Amino acid sequence: MSRLVRNILGTVGVLAFCELVGRSGLVDPNQLPPPSVIGARLVEMFNDYEFSVDVVETVSSWAVSIVIATLIAVPLGMLFGSVPVIGSATSAIVEFLRPIPSVALIPLALIALGDSEDAKIALAVFGAVWPILFNTVHAIGDIDPVQINTAKAFNLTRRQMLTQVKLPAITPFVLTGVRISAGIALILVVSTEVLAGSAGGLGSFITETGTGGAQMDLAIAGTFVAGVIGFVINMIFEWVQRRWVNWSDGDRAR
């Protein structure tokens, strides 16, 4: 039995179990609607222009965040990894900032930046930077010295060394970091929208429909959409890694 068939059977089994529980009267169907009800709401929601705008707003905030985080983390990671003195000098502040839970900063960001798109993006960037940064630093340190020495023997310039040796060598590690950061960024964007309430996006939709428990079918459907977006994002990055990146060395470091 293939992996795809097992996944389909497992998903159908879980949905069937939830349907039975929802229809059995063991739980309040208003608080935990069965999957068939949620599925019907999903169809209605995607015909709703305002909901589509919320989805686009969340995805666009996520995309901007992950691009900014990558543009920040990759150059810094290459600098820290290539110049040990700079890496050592900044290690204390990096180790201080890295363990801070990004979700705990949401109230502070909302006070400083307001319940706007800036707050969502700032928090998502902060949380997404670290996996990319540390994967890049590790990748630079893991480059085979023979490659560097060979490039020097051929009198490659610094620019050629960067584009022809270092960047190809660190790409698998960077993509792994980006894939991990993509999930983190989406969580932070939606979480900020949930707590801000009026920030727009999927999180705001979930908050508005779930308040008071009056429309739990819509709130659960919105949460399901957020999960599907995260799943699709992860699948896209995995496909990119398999399609365009040689993982013979990168997989062992994951």
Short mmCIF file of C-alpha atoms in Angstrom, two decimals:
data_model
loop_
_atom_site.label_atom_id
_atom_site.label_comp_id
_atom_site.label_asym_id
_atom_site.label_seq_id
_atom_site.Cartn_x
_atom_site.Cartn_y
_atom_site.Cartn_z
CA MET A 1 0.00 0.00 0.00
CA SER A 2 1.48 3.33 -1.06
CA ARG A 3 2.04 6.22 1.29
CA LEU A 4 -0.58 8.32 -0.53
CA VAL A 5 -3.24 5.62 -0.12
CA ARG A 6 -2.42 5.25 3.58
CA ASN A 7 -2.69 9.01 4.07
CA ILE A 8 -6.05 9.12 2.30
CA LEU A 9 -7.42 6.20 4.30
CA GLY A 10 -6.18 7.72 7.56
CA THR A 11 -7.76 11.08 6.76
CA VAL A 12 -11.08 9.49 5.77
CA GLY A 13 -11.04 7.40 8.95
CA VAL A 14 -10.49 10.43 11.19
CA LEU A 15 -13.22 12.42 9.43
CA ALA A 16 -15.64 9.49 9.73
CA PHE A 17 -14.92 9.16 13.45
CA CYS A 18 -15.44 12.91 14.00
CA GLU A 19 -18.69 12.73 12.04
CA LEU A 20 -19.96 9.89 14.22
CA VAL A 21 -19.03 11.73 17.41
CA GLY A 22 -20.65 14.94 16.16
CA ARG A 23 -23.88 13.15 15.21
CA SER A 24 -24.03 10.89 18.29
CA GLY A 25 -24.99 13.60 20.75
CA LEU A 26 -21.91 13.02 22.90
CA VAL A 27 -20.87 16.60 22.23
CA ASP A 28 -22.81 19.77 21.57
CA PRO A 29 -22.98 20.11 17.74
CA ASN A 30 -23.03 23.88 18.12
CA GLN A 31 -19.65 23.80 19.88
CA LEU A 32 -18.08 20.96 17.85
CA PRO A 33 -19.91 20.65 14.52
CA PRO A 34 -19.43 17.44 12.48
CA PRO A 35 -17.10 17.59 9.43
CA SER A 36 -20.03 17.52 6.99
CA VAL A 37 -21.34 20.81 8.42
CA ILE A 38 -17.88 22.37 8.37
CA GLY A 39 -17.39 21.21 4.77
CA ALA A 40 -20.61 22.90 3.73
CA ARG A 41 -19.47 26.11 5.42
CA LEU A 42 -16.16 25.93 3.57
CA VAL A 43 -17.96 25.89 0.23
CA GLU A 44 -20.00 28.93 1.29
CA MET A 45 -16.94 30.76 2.60
CA PHE A 46 -15.01 30.50 -0.64
CA ASN A 47 -17.92 32.14 -2.41
CA ASP A 48 -17.67 35.01 0.08
CA TYR A 49 -15.58 37.89 -1.22
CA GLU A 50 -14.66 39.19 2.26
CA PHE A 51 -13.35 35.79 3.35
CA SER A 52 -11.26 35.54 0.17
CA VAL A 53 -9.78 38.95 0.98
CA ASP A 54 -8.90 37.70 4.49
CA VAL A 55 -7.11 34.67 3.04
CA VAL A 56 -5.18 36.79 0.56
CA GLU A 57 -4.20 39.24 3.31
CA THR A 58 -2.83 36.48 5.53
CA VAL A 59 -0.90 34.82 2.69
CA SER A 60 0.52 38.12 1.46
CA SER A 61 1.68 39.07 4.98
CA TRP A 62 3.30 35.65 5.30
CA ALA A 63 5.04 35.97 1.92
CA VAL A 64 6.43 39.42 2.71
CA SER A 65 7.64 38.17 6.11
CA ILE A 66 9.47 35.14 4.78
CA VAL A 67 11.15 37.16 2.01
CA ILE A 68 12.35 39.81 4.48
CA ALA A 69 13.55 37.16 6.94
CA THR A 70 15.52 35.41 4.19
CA LEU A 71 17.09 38.63 2.96
CA ILE A 72 18.19 39.42 6.53
CA ALA A 73 19.26 35.97 7.71
CA VAL A 74 21.25 34.68 4.72
CA PRO A 75 23.72 37.60 4.45
CA LEU A 76 24.12 37.75 8.24
CA GLY A 77 24.62 33.99 8.42
CA MET A 78 27.27 34.12 5.71
CA LEU A 79 29.00 36.99 7.52
CA PHE A 80 28.94 35.27 10.91
CA GLY A 81 30.09 31.98 9.42
CA SER A 82 32.83 33.47 7.24
CA VAL A 83 34.26 35.87 9.84
CA PRO A 84 34.59 34.02 13.19
CA VAL A 85 35.50 37.22 15.04
CA ILE A 86 32.16 38.81 14.14
CA GLY A 87 30.31 35.59 14.94
CA SER A 88 31.90 35.42 18.39
CA ALA A 89 31.28 39.10 19.07
CA THR A 90 27.56 38.81 18.28
CA SER A 91 26.94 35.37 19.78
CA ALA A 92 25.87 36.73 23.17
CA ILE A 93 23.10 38.96 21.83
CA VAL A 94 21.99 36.29 19.34
CA GLU A 95 21.74 33.67 22.08
CA PHE A 96 19.80 36.16 24.21
CA LEU A 97 17.25 37.03 21.53
CA ARG A 98 16.80 33.60 19.96
CA PRO A 99 15.04 31.85 22.89
CA ILE A 100 12.47 34.64 23.35
CA PRO A 101 9.07 33.19 22.30
CA SER A 102 7.84 35.32 19.42
CA VAL A 103 4.21 34.84 20.50
CA ALA A 104 5.04 36.48 23.84
CA LEU A 105 6.03 39.62 21.94
CA ILE A 106 2.63 40.02 20.27
CA PRO A 107 1.18 42.38 22.94
CA LEU A 108 4.33 44.51 22.85
CA ALA A 109 4.25 44.69 19.05
CA LEU A 110 0.58 45.66 19.06
CA ILE A 111 1.29 48.47 21.52
CA ALA A 112 4.31 49.71 19.56
CA LEU A 113 3.00 49.25 16.01
CA GLY A 114 -0.76 49.01 16.47
CA ASP A 115 -3.04 46.31 15.11
CA SER A 116 -1.75 46.76 11.59
CA GLU A 117 0.03 44.70 8.97
CA ASP A 118 3.35 46.09 10.23
CA ALA A 119 2.94 44.28 13.56
CA LYS A 120 2.18 40.96 11.86
CA ILE A 121 5.14 41.21 9.54
CA ALA A 122 7.58 42.40 12.22
CA LEU A 123 6.74 39.49 14.53
CA ALA A 124 6.80 36.94 11.73
CA VAL A 125 10.19 38.20 10.55
CA PHE A 126 11.59 38.01 14.10
CA GLY A 127 10.46 34.42 14.51
CA ALA A 128 11.46 33.31 11.01
CA VAL A 129 14.98 34.74 11.00
CA TRP A 130 16.54 32.28 13.43
CA PRO A 131 16.22 28.92 11.61
CA ILE A 132 17.51 30.48 8.39
CA LEU A 133 20.33 32.28 10.19
CA PHE A 134 21.62 29.25 12.07
CA ASN A 135 21.30 26.94 9.08
CA THR A 136 23.30 29.41 7.00
CA VAL A 137 26.03 29.73 9.66
CA HIS A 138 26.24 25.95 9.93
CA ALA A 139 26.35 25.59 6.14
CA ILE A 140 29.24 28.03 5.78
CA GLY A 141 31.22 26.14 8.41
CA ASP A 142 30.45 22.83 6.70
CA ILE A 143 31.87 23.76 3.28
CA ASP A 144 34.66 21.38 2.33
CA PRO A 145 38.02 23.22 2.69
CA VAL A 146 39.17 21.43 -0.46
CA GLN A 147 36.57 23.36 -2.45
CA ILE A 148 37.79 26.65 -1.02
CA ASN A 149 41.45 25.84 -1.62
CA THR A 150 40.74 24.66 -5.17
CA ALA A 151 38.85 27.88 -5.91
CA LYS A 152 41.76 29.90 -4.54
CA ALA A 153 44.19 27.91 -6.66
CA PHE A 154 42.23 28.95 -9.75
CA ASN A 155 42.44 32.57 -8.61
CA LEU A 156 38.70 33.05 -8.29
CA THR A 157 37.66 36.51 -7.20
CA ARG A 158 35.59 37.00 -4.03
CA ARG A 159 32.47 37.42 -6.12
CA GLN A 160 33.19 34.21 -8.05
CA MET A 161 33.95 32.42 -4.79
CA LEU A 162 30.58 33.52 -3.46
CA THR A 163 28.47 32.69 -6.53
CA GLN A 164 30.27 29.54 -7.70
CA VAL A 165 31.35 27.89 -4.45
CA LYS A 166 29.64 29.17 -1.30
CA LEU A 167 26.09 29.82 -2.48
CA PRO A 168 25.67 26.43 -4.23
CA ALA A 169 27.11 24.68 -1.17
CA ILE A 170 24.79 26.35 1.37
CA THR A 171 21.58 26.28 -0.72
CA PRO A 172 20.24 22.96 0.70
CA PHE A 173 20.75 24.18 4.26
CA VAL A 174 19.20 27.58 3.54
CA LEU A 175 16.13 26.00 1.94
CA THR A 176 15.68 23.75 4.96
CA GLY A 177 15.81 26.81 7.20
CA VAL A 178 13.32 28.65 4.99
CA ARG A 179 10.93 25.68 5.06
CA ILE A 180 11.03 25.60 8.86
CA SER A 181 10.68 29.37 9.06
CA ALA A 182 7.71 29.34 6.68
CA GLY A 183 5.61 27.45 9.21
CA ILE A 184 6.76 29.68 12.06
CA ALA A 185 5.94 32.84 10.09
CA LEU A 186 2.43 31.60 9.26
CA ILE A 187 1.73 30.75 12.89
CA LEU A 188 2.84 34.19 14.02
CA VAL A 189 0.86 36.02 11.33
CA VAL A 190 -2.37 34.19 12.20
CA SER A 191 -1.73 34.44 15.97
CA THR A 192 -1.24 38.20 15.72
CA GLU A 193 -4.44 38.50 13.72
CA VAL A 194 -6.30 36.45 16.36
CA LEU A 195 -5.09 38.58 19.26
CA ALA A 196 -5.38 41.89 17.43
CA GLY A 197 -8.92 41.14 16.30
CA SER A 198 -9.15 44.08 13.92
CA ALA A 199 -5.90 43.41 12.04
CA GLY A 200 -7.69 41.61 9.21
CA GLY A 201 -6.81 38.23 7.76
CA LEU A 202 -7.76 34.68 8.71
CA GLY A 203 -7.00 35.22 12.38
CA SER A 204 -9.48 38.09 12.62
CA PHE A 205 -12.09 35.98 10.84
CA ILE A 206 -11.58 33.15 13.35
CA THR A 207 -11.83 35.55 16.28
CA GLU A 208 -14.99 37.25 15.02
CA THR A 209 -16.82 34.03 14.21
CA GLY A 210 -15.66 32.15 17.30
CA THR A 211 -16.48 34.84 19.87
CA GLY A 212 -19.27 33.61 22.12
CA GLY A 213 -19.39 30.23 20.36
CA ALA A 214 -22.26 31.34 18.12
CA GLN A 215 -20.56 30.44 14.83
CA MET A 216 -18.13 27.69 15.74
CA ASP A 217 -18.64 25.99 12.38
CA LEU A 218 -17.23 29.07 10.64
CA ALA A 219 -14.41 29.44 13.19
CA ILE A 220 -13.35 25.80 12.78
CA ALA A 221 -13.61 26.08 9.01
CA GLY A 222 -11.37 29.15 9.08
CA THR A 223 -8.87 27.29 11.28
CA PHE A 224 -8.95 24.38 8.83
CA VAL A 225 -8.14 26.76 5.95
CA ALA A 226 -5.15 28.10 7.89
CA GLY A 227 -3.93 24.53 8.40
CA VAL A 228 -4.34 23.73 4.71
CA ILE A 229 -2.33 26.83 3.78
CA GLY A 230 0.49 25.71 6.08
CA PHE A 231 0.37 22.18 4.64
CA VAL A 232 0.50 23.45 1.05
CA ILE A 233 3.40 25.79 1.84
CA ASN A 234 5.39 22.92 3.35
CA MET A 235 4.62 20.66 0.37
CA ILE A 236 5.79 23.34 -2.05
CA PHE A 237 9.13 23.76 -0.27
CA GLU A 238 9.62 19.98 -0.10
CA TRP A 239 8.92 19.74 -3.83
CA VAL A 240 11.41 22.53 -4.56
CA GLN A 241 14.06 20.74 -2.50
CA ARG A 242 13.51 17.44 -4.29
CA ARG A 243 13.24 19.01 -7.73
CA TRP A 244 16.10 21.51 -7.80
CA VAL A 245 18.47 20.79 -4.93
CA ASN A 246 20.96 17.96 -4.58
CA TRP A 247 20.39 16.64 -1.06
CA SER A 248 23.22 14.13 -0.97
CA ASP A 249 25.04 16.25 1.63
CA GLY A 250 22.23 18.47 2.93
CA ASP A 251 19.97 15.67 4.12
CA ARG A 252 22.55 14.39 6.56
CA ALA A 253 22.72 17.76 8.29
CA ARG A 254 18.96 18.14 8.81
#
